[in-house]
Amino acid sequence: MKTTTDKNKITLRVDGQIYEGWKSARVETSIDQICRAFVLSVTDNFPGNKSFTRLKPGQLVELYVGDEKVCTGYITSTPISYDAQSVNVQVQGKSRTVDLVDCCSPWSAIAQQSSGGGQAQQTDEWADVKGKSPSTPKAKPVKSSKRANLSWHNQTVEKIIADLCEPFGISVHCETTLASKHTNFTVNPGEKVVESINRLLTKDNLVVTDDEFGNLVIVEVGSAGKCFDKLKVGQNVLTGSSNWDASKIFSVYAVLGQHKGSDLEFGKQVSQDKGIAYDNRIGRYRLLVIKDTGQSSNSLNESRAEFEKNFRHADMMRSQHNVQGWRQSNGALWRPNSLVELEDPILQISGQFLINKVVLNLNQSGSITEIETISQDAYQRAGYKPSKGASGSTSSKTDEWADVKGK
């Protein structure tokens, strides 16, 4: 990639060609999504001496802001319109991980024919971007199995995810150490890969996203570091908003599930797994029951219930702020999974928050960054400690639902 003096210039590299001069742009990255996306548009002089109209869906693409790569993926669509004076071209694209969102695992329908699967062509095409360091030095590549499995037994989450991604030529990197193993995991028929991954994430309360190279990354919350700049009303914040929507928070969260029986465990022991979490910040009785899928356990359900409580309460205070420009005062781009000091007396929000979404916008108003923040508690993975009800007493042995009933 040729270096550029304009650190905010957006360029596309497609088949060795460099495309620039975009009139508008939108680049979105988020730790809540495994696939970053971009939309670029340009007005080319009729009949178009360049070549923006040569860009086609399915082409491999690298997107840069200045000299920094921010996305590696594919062009997904190229809407074109024209009149007597000009041709308007829009280029939409997504990270390589888009195949995990759109496609079903071959293991959910047919067995993989070989360990290489149809991957050789992708490997050759991406030889120039593979083997490079991941987005953070903490991340370690996860090796997939030599052959596909229809189900996994006593395997870690990162190993199962690596196997799910292997047929699509997508590498998995893990920043954290995951000690727990799943006794049994099976891909459901017709299930999208992202749906399989999400079922794994809900059990272990993990955060999975993509990086600028198109890899899938299991991240630690806040691992991108602390932002150099603060978000402060009256200084760099242009606009701010928050919904303060409490419709999805409850006073009691009950997660139900079941697991495979054995000679030592059967009946109610395997069919009535349950986890309870209480939110005493809610002033009235509100119960949410969640049915867990796949192999469960009391400890997994308790952890899931606690996660739901933390995430939903933090999500209520999710906020959005716009700032001028795409970079902080030290030249670094605003990035998701960073920690930022936020001071907004209008929304009555103050403290350190996690940036979970960043959108780089270029339009008639210039370069604007949309920053979405949420409390770090939203993604807390700490082990669950048994809670007590509002009265301070534990659940009744004679009434299995006494611990979730309203007082």
CSV table of C-alpha atoms in Angstrom, one decimal, residues 237 239-244 317-322 344 347 349 371 373:
chain,number,residue,atom,x,y,z
A,237,VAL,CA,-18.9,16.5,21.7
A,239,THR,CA,-24.3,15.9,19.8
A,240,GLY,CA,-25.4,13.3,22.3
A,241,SER,CA,-28.4,11.0,22.9
A,242,SER,CA,-29.6,8.1,25.0
A,243,ASN,CA,-33.0,6.3,25.0
A,244,TRP,CA,-33.0,5.4,28.7
A,317,MET,CA,-27.8,3.5,29.8
A,318,ARG,CA,-26.2,3.0,26.3
A,319,SER,CA,-25.4,6.5,24.8
A,320,GLN,CA,-24.3,7.9,21.5
A,321,HIS,CA,-22.1,10.9,20.9
A,322,ASN,CA,-20.8,12.6,17.8
A,344,ASP,CA,-22.1,14.5,29.9
A,347,LEU,CA,-27.5,13.0,30.0
A,349,ILE,CA,-23.5,10.4,32.6
A,371,ILE,CA,-19.3,6.8,19.2
A,373,THR,CA,-20.7,3.7,24.7
